[in-house]
XYZ file of N, CA and C in Angstrom:
720
model
N 139.343 46.773 56.741
C 140.771 47.216 56.844
C 141.010 47.907 58.202
N 140.072 48.744 58.541
C 140.219 49.487 59.729
C 140.195 48.535 60.963
N 139.246 47.631 60.915
C 139.138 46.623 61.983
C 140.409 45.884 62.073
N 140.977 45.464 61.022
C 142.225 44.702 61.011
C 143.384 45.519 61.609
N 143.432 46.788 61.211
C 144.474 47.670 61.762
C 144.217 47.835 63.280
N 143.023 48.018 63.691
C 142.758 48.169 65.097
C 143.107 46.997 65.895
N 142.879 45.790 65.346
C 143.278 44.530 66.006
C 144.773 44.464 66.129
N 145.532 44.851 65.071
C 146.965 44.798 65.160
C 147.537 45.771 66.165
N 146.876 47.001 66.273
C 147.343 47.927 67.268
C 147.063 47.425 68.688
N 145.839 46.825 68.879
C 145.502 46.317 70.152
C 146.448 45.181 70.548
N 146.801 44.304 69.603
C 147.709 43.152 69.861
C 149.016 43.700 70.265
N 149.549 44.622 69.497
C 150.860 45.275 69.828
C 150.890 45.853 71.260
N 149.812 46.516 71.550
C 149.717 47.149 72.846
C 149.662 46.107 74.025
N 148.966 45.028 73.752
C 148.880 43.899 74.744
C 150.158 43.262 74.949
N 150.996 43.111 73.869
C 152.283 42.442 73.957
C 153.262 43.338 74.600
N 153.133 44.669 74.413
C 154.028 45.566 75.128
C 153.755 45.551 76.691
N 152.496 45.508 77.017
C 152.127 45.368 78.414
C 152.642 44.066 78.992
N 152.571 43.036 78.165
C 153.054 41.684 78.619
C 154.485 41.709 78.909
N 155.311 42.365 77.988
C 156.710 42.470 78.193
C 157.066 43.062 79.560
N 156.182 43.936 80.034
C 156.465 44.524 81.366
C 156.319 43.551 82.485
N 155.737 42.436 82.187
C 155.561 41.391 83.261
C 156.814 40.465 83.393
N 157.796 40.668 82.609
C 158.954 39.837 82.740
C 159.562 39.849 84.108
N 159.542 40.979 84.757
C 160.121 41.066 86.122
C 159.395 40.146 87.136
N 158.078 39.862 86.815
C 157.357 39.032 87.765
C 157.825 37.567 87.691
N 158.500 37.207 86.624
C 158.931 35.833 86.370
C 160.208 35.451 87.157
N 161.081 36.488 87.330
C 162.333 36.281 88.043
C 163.274 35.397 87.299
N 164.382 35.035 87.920
C 165.392 34.225 87.260
C 165.002 32.743 87.164
N 164.093 32.318 88.012
C 163.736 30.916 88.111
C 162.314 30.808 87.429
N 162.201 31.237 86.169
C 160.983 31.241 85.477
C 160.473 29.761 85.332
N 159.160 29.627 85.590
C 158.554 28.361 85.477
C 157.194 28.479 84.708
N 156.677 27.392 84.228
C 155.456 27.380 83.451
C 154.282 27.929 84.354
N 154.332 27.551 85.676
C 153.325 28.031 86.543
C 153.266 29.524 86.646
N 154.487 30.124 86.739
C 154.558 31.589 86.848
C 154.161 32.257 85.498
N 154.479 31.694 84.390
C 154.064 32.185 83.121
C 152.510 32.064 83.012
N 151.958 30.949 83.476
C 150.522 30.761 83.432
C 149.833 31.829 84.377
N 150.384 32.136 85.542
C 149.837 33.169 86.327
C 149.764 34.491 85.687
N 150.873 34.867 84.987
C 150.865 36.148 84.237
C 149.845 36.221 83.193
N 149.765 35.169 82.345
C 148.796 35.138 81.277
C 147.319 35.117 81.791
N 147.144 34.342 82.886
C 145.785 34.255 83.450
C 145.311 35.662 83.868
N 146.193 36.323 84.526
C 145.829 37.672 85.015
C 145.587 38.638 83.775
N 146.414 38.520 82.776
C 146.260 39.345 81.597
C 144.939 39.029 80.858
N 144.563 37.784 80.784
C 143.375 37.407 80.159
C 142.135 37.917 80.936
N 142.282 37.766 82.355
C 141.219 38.225 83.149
C 141.005 39.799 83.030
N 142.092 40.515 82.833
C 142.116 41.942 82.745
C 141.612 42.453 81.372
N 141.469 41.542 80.418
C 140.930 41.925 79.125
C 142.022 42.313 78.119
N 143.281 42.041 78.446
C 144.345 42.381 77.398
C 144.234 41.468 76.239
N 143.709 40.188 76.512
C 143.571 39.237 75.437
C 142.076 38.787 75.449
N 141.254 39.447 74.690
C 139.732 39.109 74.714
C 139.491 37.688 74.126
N 138.323 37.141 74.448
C 137.926 35.864 73.910
C 138.018 35.848 72.387
N 138.605 34.728 71.883
C 138.726 34.564 70.489
C 140.108 35.008 69.971
N 140.921 35.614 70.828
C 142.226 36.073 70.486
C 143.209 34.955 70.228
N 143.943 34.942 69.104
C 144.930 33.938 68.995
C 146.194 34.381 69.638
N 146.803 33.538 70.443
C 148.040 33.803 71.184
C 149.201 33.208 70.396
N 150.014 34.095 69.710
C 151.133 33.561 68.949
C 152.277 33.106 69.842
N 152.750 31.954 69.670
C 153.860 31.503 70.522
C 155.078 32.417 70.397
N 155.413 32.752 69.197
C 156.613 33.578 68.971
C 156.466 34.933 69.746
N 155.280 35.585 69.479
C 155.040 36.858 70.075
C 155.060 36.863 71.614
N 154.359 35.837 72.181
C 154.271 35.841 73.635
C 155.547 35.406 74.318
N 156.219 34.424 73.686
C 157.530 34.069 74.345
C 158.583 35.110 74.139
N 158.486 35.882 73.151
C 159.396 37.028 72.928
C 159.085 38.138 73.981
N 157.793 38.358 74.163
C 157.378 39.437 75.127
C 157.826 39.084 76.540
N 157.687 37.769 76.915
C 158.027 37.396 78.285
C 159.411 36.887 78.403
N 160.122 36.654 77.351
C 161.472 36.132 77.431
C 161.617 34.780 78.005
N 160.711 33.847 77.594
C 160.744 32.510 78.036
C 160.928 31.548 76.935
N 161.230 30.292 77.294
C 161.453 29.292 76.219
C 160.188 28.807 75.623
N 160.220 28.262 74.420
C 158.977 27.749 73.827
C 158.442 26.655 74.676
N 159.217 25.742 75.154
C 158.696 24.618 75.958
C 157.951 25.141 77.299
N 158.558 26.171 77.909
C 157.894 26.764 79.044
C 156.583 27.366 78.688
N 156.503 28.078 77.616
C 155.214 28.638 77.150
C 154.208 27.656 76.846
N 154.680 26.626 76.105
C 153.706 25.589 75.781
C 153.141 24.850 77.012
N 153.985 24.697 78.064
C 153.472 24.066 79.265
C 152.472 25.062 79.940
N 152.724 26.333 79.952
C 151.788 27.334 80.487
C 150.478 27.303 79.694
N 150.577 27.151 78.442
C 149.368 27.139 77.567
C 148.537 25.885 77.951
N 149.293 24.772 78.177
C 148.587 23.516 78.544
C 147.815 23.718 79.930
N 148.417 24.326 80.828
C 147.875 24.557 82.221
C 146.572 25.444 82.006
N 146.649 26.449 81.175
C 145.544 27.397 80.996
C 144.406 26.673 80.178
N 144.780 25.806 79.310
C 143.806 25.050 78.546
C 143.003 24.133 79.546
N 143.771 23.541 80.439
C 143.098 22.671 81.430
C 142.217 23.491 82.324
N 142.431 24.781 82.583
C 141.598 25.644 83.312
C 140.407 26.267 82.471
N 140.353 25.839 81.246
C 139.355 26.307 80.381
C 139.419 27.834 79.977
N 140.611 28.369 80.066
C 140.781 29.731 79.589
C 141.319 29.759 78.200
N 141.982 28.767 77.750
C 142.519 28.695 76.436
C 142.000 27.497 75.771
N 142.039 27.477 74.432
C 141.655 26.245 73.648
C 142.608 26.174 72.478
N 143.045 24.888 72.245
C 143.951 24.623 71.122
C 143.183 24.097 69.977
N 143.338 24.802 68.803
C 142.695 24.417 67.601
C 143.688 23.848 66.640
N 143.387 22.657 66.147
C 144.367 21.903 65.390
C 144.781 22.706 64.103
N 146.019 22.793 63.898
C 146.642 23.548 62.819
C 146.355 25.023 62.752
N 145.810 25.477 63.771
C 145.518 26.996 63.900
C 146.215 27.684 65.009
N 146.422 26.947 66.139
C 147.151 27.584 67.278
C 146.324 27.567 68.513
N 146.661 28.421 69.411
C 146.013 28.575 70.780
C 145.318 29.852 70.815
N 143.984 29.741 71.257
C 143.137 30.903 71.315
C 142.563 31.084 72.730
N 142.261 32.286 73.125
C 141.495 32.580 74.330
C 140.083 32.067 74.078
N 139.578 31.333 75.039
C 138.352 30.578 74.873
C 137.117 31.496 74.858
N 136.174 31.093 74.014
C 134.816 31.782 74.111
C 133.860 30.827 74.839
N 133.367 31.268 75.958
C 132.530 30.422 76.761
C 131.083 30.352 76.205
N 130.379 29.290 76.623
C 129.002 29.135 76.226
C 128.067 29.446 77.363
N 126.783 29.534 77.124
C 125.780 29.780 78.177
C 125.793 28.659 79.165
N 125.965 27.423 78.740
C 126.085 26.304 79.702
C 127.316 26.479 80.637
N 128.358 26.985 80.063
C 129.548 27.245 80.879
C 129.241 28.295 81.947
N 128.563 29.300 81.490
C 128.137 30.408 82.407
C 127.341 29.882 83.558
N 126.343 29.090 83.326
C 125.481 28.510 84.350
C 126.256 27.643 85.346
N 127.279 26.880 84.764
C 128.103 26.079 85.610
C 129.017 26.907 86.524
N 129.518 27.983 85.968
C 130.435 28.894 86.753
C 129.607 29.445 87.933
N 128.363 29.801 87.687
C 127.561 30.329 88.774
C 127.128 29.283 89.811
N 127.010 28.011 89.410
C 126.772 26.966 90.394
C 128.062 26.878 91.317
N 129.178 26.996 90.748
C 130.411 26.868 91.586
C 130.548 28.045 92.508
N 130.265 29.252 91.865
C 130.368 30.477 92.701
C 129.376 30.408 93.881
N 128.156 29.932 93.678
C 127.245 29.851 94.831
C 127.700 28.964 95.879
N 128.316 27.789 95.491
C 128.787 26.842 96.468
C 129.935 27.434 97.240
N 130.870 28.101 96.524
C 132.055 28.636 97.227
C 131.814 29.898 97.982
N 131.204 30.924 97.301
C 131.053 32.165 97.980
C 130.079 32.121 99.140
N 128.857 31.467 98.868
C 127.884 31.351 99.978
C 128.462 30.524 101.134
N 129.252 29.446 100.747
C 129.851 28.619 101.721
C 130.837 29.410 102.613
N 131.559 30.305 102.018
C 132.512 31.058 102.732
C 131.815 31.938 103.838
N 130.714 32.579 103.442
C 129.963 33.378 104.332
C 129.263 32.546 105.404
N 128.739 31.435 104.965
C 128.007 30.549 105.919
C 129.023 29.975 107.004
N 130.288 29.845 106.613
C 131.212 29.326 107.552
C 131.869 30.316 108.467
N 131.461 31.564 108.420
C 132.095 32.575 109.290
C 131.662 32.239 110.813
N 132.680 32.490 111.597
C 132.434 32.276 113.040
C 131.788 33.592 113.681
N 132.345 33.843 114.838
C 131.877 35.015 115.541
C 132.397 36.272 115.010
N 131.573 37.372 114.845
C 132.119 38.605 114.406
C 133.047 39.254 115.478
N 133.825 40.222 115.152
C 133.931 40.905 113.819
C 134.745 40.039 112.766
N 134.366 40.242 111.526
C 135.017 39.450 110.422
C 136.076 40.314 109.755
N 137.081 39.695 109.185
C 138.214 40.408 108.567
C 137.791 40.845 107.177
N 137.129 41.980 107.122
C 136.468 42.496 105.820
C 137.299 43.551 105.055
N 138.627 43.643 105.432
C 139.330 44.732 104.829
C 139.410 44.677 103.256
N 139.662 43.450 102.827
C 139.760 43.261 101.304
C 138.375 43.519 100.672
N 137.339 43.091 101.332
C 136.010 43.394 100.771
C 135.667 44.853 100.734
N 135.986 45.499 101.775
C 135.722 46.924 101.921
C 136.558 47.742 100.877
N 137.877 47.325 100.678
C 138.684 47.940 99.720
C 138.163 47.779 98.320
N 137.615 46.609 97.997
C 137.032 46.364 96.666
C 135.751 47.247 96.488
N 134.987 47.352 97.495
C 133.777 48.186 97.344
C 134.116 49.650 97.106
N 135.048 50.130 97.892
C 135.531 51.543 97.674
C 136.169 51.745 96.294
N 136.881 50.752 95.810
C 137.566 50.839 94.445
C 136.489 50.875 93.454
N 135.406 50.036 93.601
C 134.305 50.074 92.633
C 133.562 51.375 92.612
N 133.322 51.962 93.746
C 132.634 53.234 93.780
C 133.499 54.396 93.166
N 134.825 54.329 93.397
C 135.693 55.327 92.733
C 135.672 55.149 91.242
N 135.663 53.913 90.829
C 135.674 53.620 89.403
C 134.450 54.115 88.708
N 133.329 53.883 89.377
C 132.060 54.378 88.838
C 131.981 55.851 88.701
N 132.515 56.578 89.713
C 132.597 58.026 89.697
C 133.434 58.537 88.540
N 134.531 57.815 88.290
C 135.420 58.164 87.225
C 134.996 57.645 85.872
N 133.868 56.929 85.856
C 133.335 56.322 84.629
C 134.433 55.370 83.994
N 135.157 54.688 84.832
C 136.237 53.826 84.420
C 135.641 52.379 84.503
N 134.911 51.941 83.480
C 134.053 50.761 83.594
C 134.810 49.527 83.699
N 135.950 49.463 82.965
C 136.806 48.249 83.057
C 137.384 48.117 84.551
N 137.776 49.244 85.134
C 138.195 49.222 86.535
C 137.025 48.780 87.427
N 135.816 49.196 87.125
C 134.682 48.746 87.875
C 134.525 47.318 87.907
N 134.630 46.667 86.643
C 134.573 45.261 86.476
C 135.660 44.584 87.371
N 136.864 45.061 87.312
C 137.923 44.471 88.127
C 137.622 44.527 89.615
N 137.128 45.681 90.120
C 136.800 45.862 91.490
C 135.734 44.911 91.893
N 134.755 44.648 91.056
C 133.683 43.712 91.343
C 134.289 42.262 91.497
N 135.145 41.940 90.654
C 135.822 40.622 90.795
C 136.509 40.574 92.092
N 137.246 41.607 92.463
C 137.959 41.593 93.694
C 137.080 41.515 94.919
N 135.890 42.058 94.770
C 134.904 42.026 95.898
C 134.571 40.558 96.166
N 134.341 39.790 95.133
C 134.024 38.354 95.255
C 135.220 37.596 95.685
N 136.397 37.904 95.236
C 137.559 37.228 95.762
C 137.708 37.509 97.246
N 137.404 38.754 97.717
C 137.492 39.062 99.128
C 136.453 38.210 99.928
N 135.249 38.000 99.329
C 134.307 37.172 100.022
C 134.807 35.811 100.228
N 135.355 35.168 99.113
C 135.880 33.808 99.227
C 137.114 33.751 100.252
N 137.874 34.817 100.309
C 139.037 34.857 101.179
C 138.611 34.737 102.630
N 137.370 35.099 102.942
C 136.890 35.004 104.289
C 136.959 33.563 104.848
N 136.966 32.561 103.932
C 137.054 31.236 104.303
C 138.388 30.860 104.839
N 139.392 31.637 104.536
C 140.787 31.303 104.984
C 141.330 30.063 104.397
N 140.928 29.804 103.130
C 141.408 28.560 102.462
C 142.187 28.899 101.222
N 143.461 28.645 101.131
C 144.238 28.851 99.883
C 143.641 28.010 98.710
N 143.115 26.868 99.015
C 142.584 26.067 97.911
C 141.311 26.755 97.364
N 140.403 27.259 98.201
C 139.278 27.996 97.765
C 139.638 29.220 97.024
N 140.698 29.964 97.509
C 141.092 31.124 96.808
C 141.626 30.734 95.353
N 142.379 29.684 95.272
C 142.914 29.204 93.928
C 141.802 28.788 93.017
N 140.786 28.082 93.561
C 139.696 27.622 92.759
C 138.935 28.858 92.219
N 138.664 29.789 93.092
C 137.891 30.961 92.733
C 138.630 31.860 91.699
N 139.914 31.938 91.813
C 140.750 32.742 90.905
C 140.475 32.227 89.515
N 140.494 30.917 89.277
C 140.276 30.363 87.927
C 138.832 30.521 87.528
N 137.869 30.344 88.423
C 136.474 30.501 88.061
C 136.168 31.883 87.654
N 136.665 32.914 88.397
C 136.440 34.272 88.091
C 137.164 34.782 86.803
N 138.313 34.158 86.579
C 139.028 34.469 85.343
C 138.252 33.950 84.127
N 137.626 32.824 84.269
C 136.769 32.330 83.240
C 135.542 33.148 83.023
N 134.972 33.656 84.126
C 133.837 34.531 84.097
C 134.162 35.778 83.367
N 135.383 36.301 83.518
C 135.701 37.492 82.819
C 135.677 37.340 81.333
N 135.827 36.102 80.848
C 135.735 35.898 79.387
C 134.258 36.222 78.883
N 133.284 36.064 79.737
C 131.881 36.405 79.484
C 131.814 37.886 79.462
N 132.390 38.628 80.490
C 132.220 40.038 80.542
C 132.857 40.738 79.355
N 133.946 40.263 78.872
C 134.630 40.838 77.711
C 133.852 40.733 76.430
N 132.915 39.741 76.350
C 132.124 39.726 75.109
C 130.995 40.773 75.107
N 130.617 41.345 76.330
C 129.650 42.333 76.389
C 130.097 43.719 75.799
N 129.218 44.349 75.310
C 129.622 45.729 74.725
C 129.666 46.815 75.860
N 128.907 46.651 76.931
C 128.794 47.737 77.892
C 129.009 47.221 79.330
N 130.286 47.206 79.788
C 130.559 46.732 81.124
C 129.734 47.504 82.160
N 129.477 48.757 81.968
C 128.769 49.557 83.020
C 127.343 48.923 83.235
N 126.742 48.506 82.183
C 125.409 47.937 82.294
C 125.363 46.665 83.220
N 126.474 45.941 83.207
C 126.476 44.683 83.951
C 127.028 44.816 85.335
N 127.746 45.893 85.586
C 128.434 45.999 86.950
C 127.915 47.166 87.789
N 127.551 48.264 87.183
C 127.141 49.379 88.001
C 125.923 49.066 88.906
N 124.894 48.320 88.473
C 123.782 48.060 89.348
C 124.100 47.301 90.560
N 125.305 46.558 90.598
C 125.633 45.755 91.709
C 126.462 46.493 92.748
N 126.857 47.712 92.409
C 127.686 48.507 93.347
C 126.931 48.679 94.726
N 125.658 48.975 94.651
C 124.874 49.199 95.829
C 124.674 47.941 96.622
N 124.576 46.801 95.873
C 124.447 45.504 96.579
C 125.691 45.058 97.181
N 126.881 45.392 96.538
C 128.142 45.069 97.191
C 128.243 45.829 98.520
N 127.933 47.105 98.500
C 127.998 47.918 99.672
C 127.008 47.398 100.773
N 125.835 47.025 100.358
C 124.867 46.438 101.245
C 125.418 45.194 101.999
N 125.942 44.272 101.255
C 126.479 43.019 101.763
C 127.619 43.304 102.746
N 128.484 44.215 102.354
C 129.553 44.677 103.233
C 129.061 45.167 104.544
N 128.040 46.033 104.540
C 127.572 46.666 105.733
C 126.844 45.590 106.621
N 126.119 44.691 105.975
C 125.454 43.613 106.776
C 126.544 42.726 107.451
N 127.605 42.374 106.734
C 128.670 41.602 107.334
C 129.425 42.347 108.451
N 129.593 43.670 108.225
C 130.191 44.489 109.201
C 129.355 44.508 110.450
N 128.038 44.422 110.338
C 127.151 44.352 111.548
C 127.169 42.958 112.264
N 127.820 42.027 111.628
C 127.936 40.681 112.217
C 126.876 39.712 111.867
N 125.995 40.089 110.849
C 124.865 39.205 110.509
C 125.264 38.364 109.244
N 126.002 37.272 109.499
C 126.412 36.437 108.404
C 125.234 35.685 107.707
N 124.241 35.357 108.448
C 123.004 34.698 107.852
C 122.381 35.601 106.817
N 122.142 36.866 107.132
C 121.591 37.742 106.210
C 122.514 38.020 105.015
N 123.846 38.100 105.366
C 124.831 38.279 104.315
C 124.806 37.174 103.289
N 124.664 35.959 103.714
C 124.588 34.805 102.792
C 123.338 34.882 101.973
N 122.215 35.270 102.583
C 120.948 35.381 101.863
C 121.041 36.387 100.767
N 121.502 37.562 101.060
C 121.718 38.611 100.137
C 122.668 38.176 98.977
N 123.743 37.506 99.355
C 124.670 37.070 98.394
C 124.104 36.034 97.405
N 123.322 35.077 97.927
C 122.703 34.102 97.113
C 121.730 34.701 96.075
N 120.950 35.655 96.529
C 119.992 36.352 95.609
C 120.802 37.136 94.594
N 121.857 37.780 95.003
C 122.743 38.580 94.141
C 123.259 37.757 92.999
N 123.796 36.571 93.376
C 124.377 35.693 92.322
C 123.383 35.182 91.301
N 122.196 34.848 91.833
C 121.177 34.322 90.872
C 120.697 35.402 89.992
N 120.548 36.649 90.491
C 120.095 37.726 89.586
C 121.178 37.993 88.622
N 122.454 38.023 88.993
C 123.532 38.196 87.991
C 123.646 37.110 86.997
N 123.406 35.870 87.415
C 123.408 34.761 86.446
C 122.352 34.895 85.414
N 121.109 35.186 85.862
C 120.016 35.348 84.919
C 120.284 36.586 83.945
N 120.740 37.642 84.473
C 120.985 38.816 83.600
C 122.001 38.483 82.553
N 123.157 37.946 83.015
C 124.206 37.662 82.029
C 123.831 36.562 81.041
N 123.129 35.491 81.528
C 122.767 34.372 80.682
C 121.863 34.924 79.537
N 120.856 35.811 79.892
C 119.981 36.294 78.863
C 120.672 37.285 77.881
N 121.534 38.094 78.371
C 122.276 39.020 77.539
C 123.245 38.271 76.661
N 123.949 37.275 77.292
C 124.952 36.508 76.536
C 124.384 35.709 75.446
N 123.211 35.073 75.790
C 122.522 34.224 74.792
C 122.133 35.160 73.555
N 121.666 36.307 73.885
C 121.231 37.158 72.775
C 122.403 37.645 71.970
N 123.509 37.941 72.586
C 124.661 38.400 71.919
C 125.235 37.256 70.991
N 125.286 36.111 71.547
C 125.784 34.954 70.784
C 124.917 34.668 69.588
N 123.585 34.750 69.735
C 122.655 34.485 68.677
C 122.708 35.481 67.548
N 123.196 36.726 67.882
C 123.331 37.729 66.886
C 124.629 37.652 66.158
N 125.576 36.951 66.699
C 126.974 36.958 66.072
C 127.036 35.852 64.953
């Protein structure tokens, strides 16, 4: 009973937050803009994996038509963030260990490729540095969800070094899907805090102009992260 009440309270809170996103849609609301809002909210943990997204509740919160919302759901299903279950509705997807491994394959290709393609220093590292500082502040405040978000922004900043809108868009979807894994974990601190020092190290190496070493550190970082998450995630899934 308590769990059910807690879920209803959490759902009401999420919908209230979602209603605040109406202003982002503007007068020319489109399915793509609705998908952008929902993608961000899923990535931020407002709708954890396994959550059913009620058409009536979500369209009411955002003030959009049913057809627009259904098209947004279709787009996010194509991105593997949502799944449609026959006669049950639309749910935030629960990823598998195979999904996780594939996500990291893509991350290595895109993130390491962005660093490998850097030209002559100095590099435009403002977004990367901002994310590192945000992560360090979040850790000091013991705001572990904020730490998770800062870590994601660190990697978005790395990809942005490529100067490719297509790479940015690809990475946005990949990292949003990765957040579905993070939300299954009980302790975000355990998975993000150890990488703060490594984020800072990579930043400082790139600030020094050594892209080759930055790529090497990043590749090792991603592989360690993949192994840690895959082991923990497999254990968590086996216990559920």
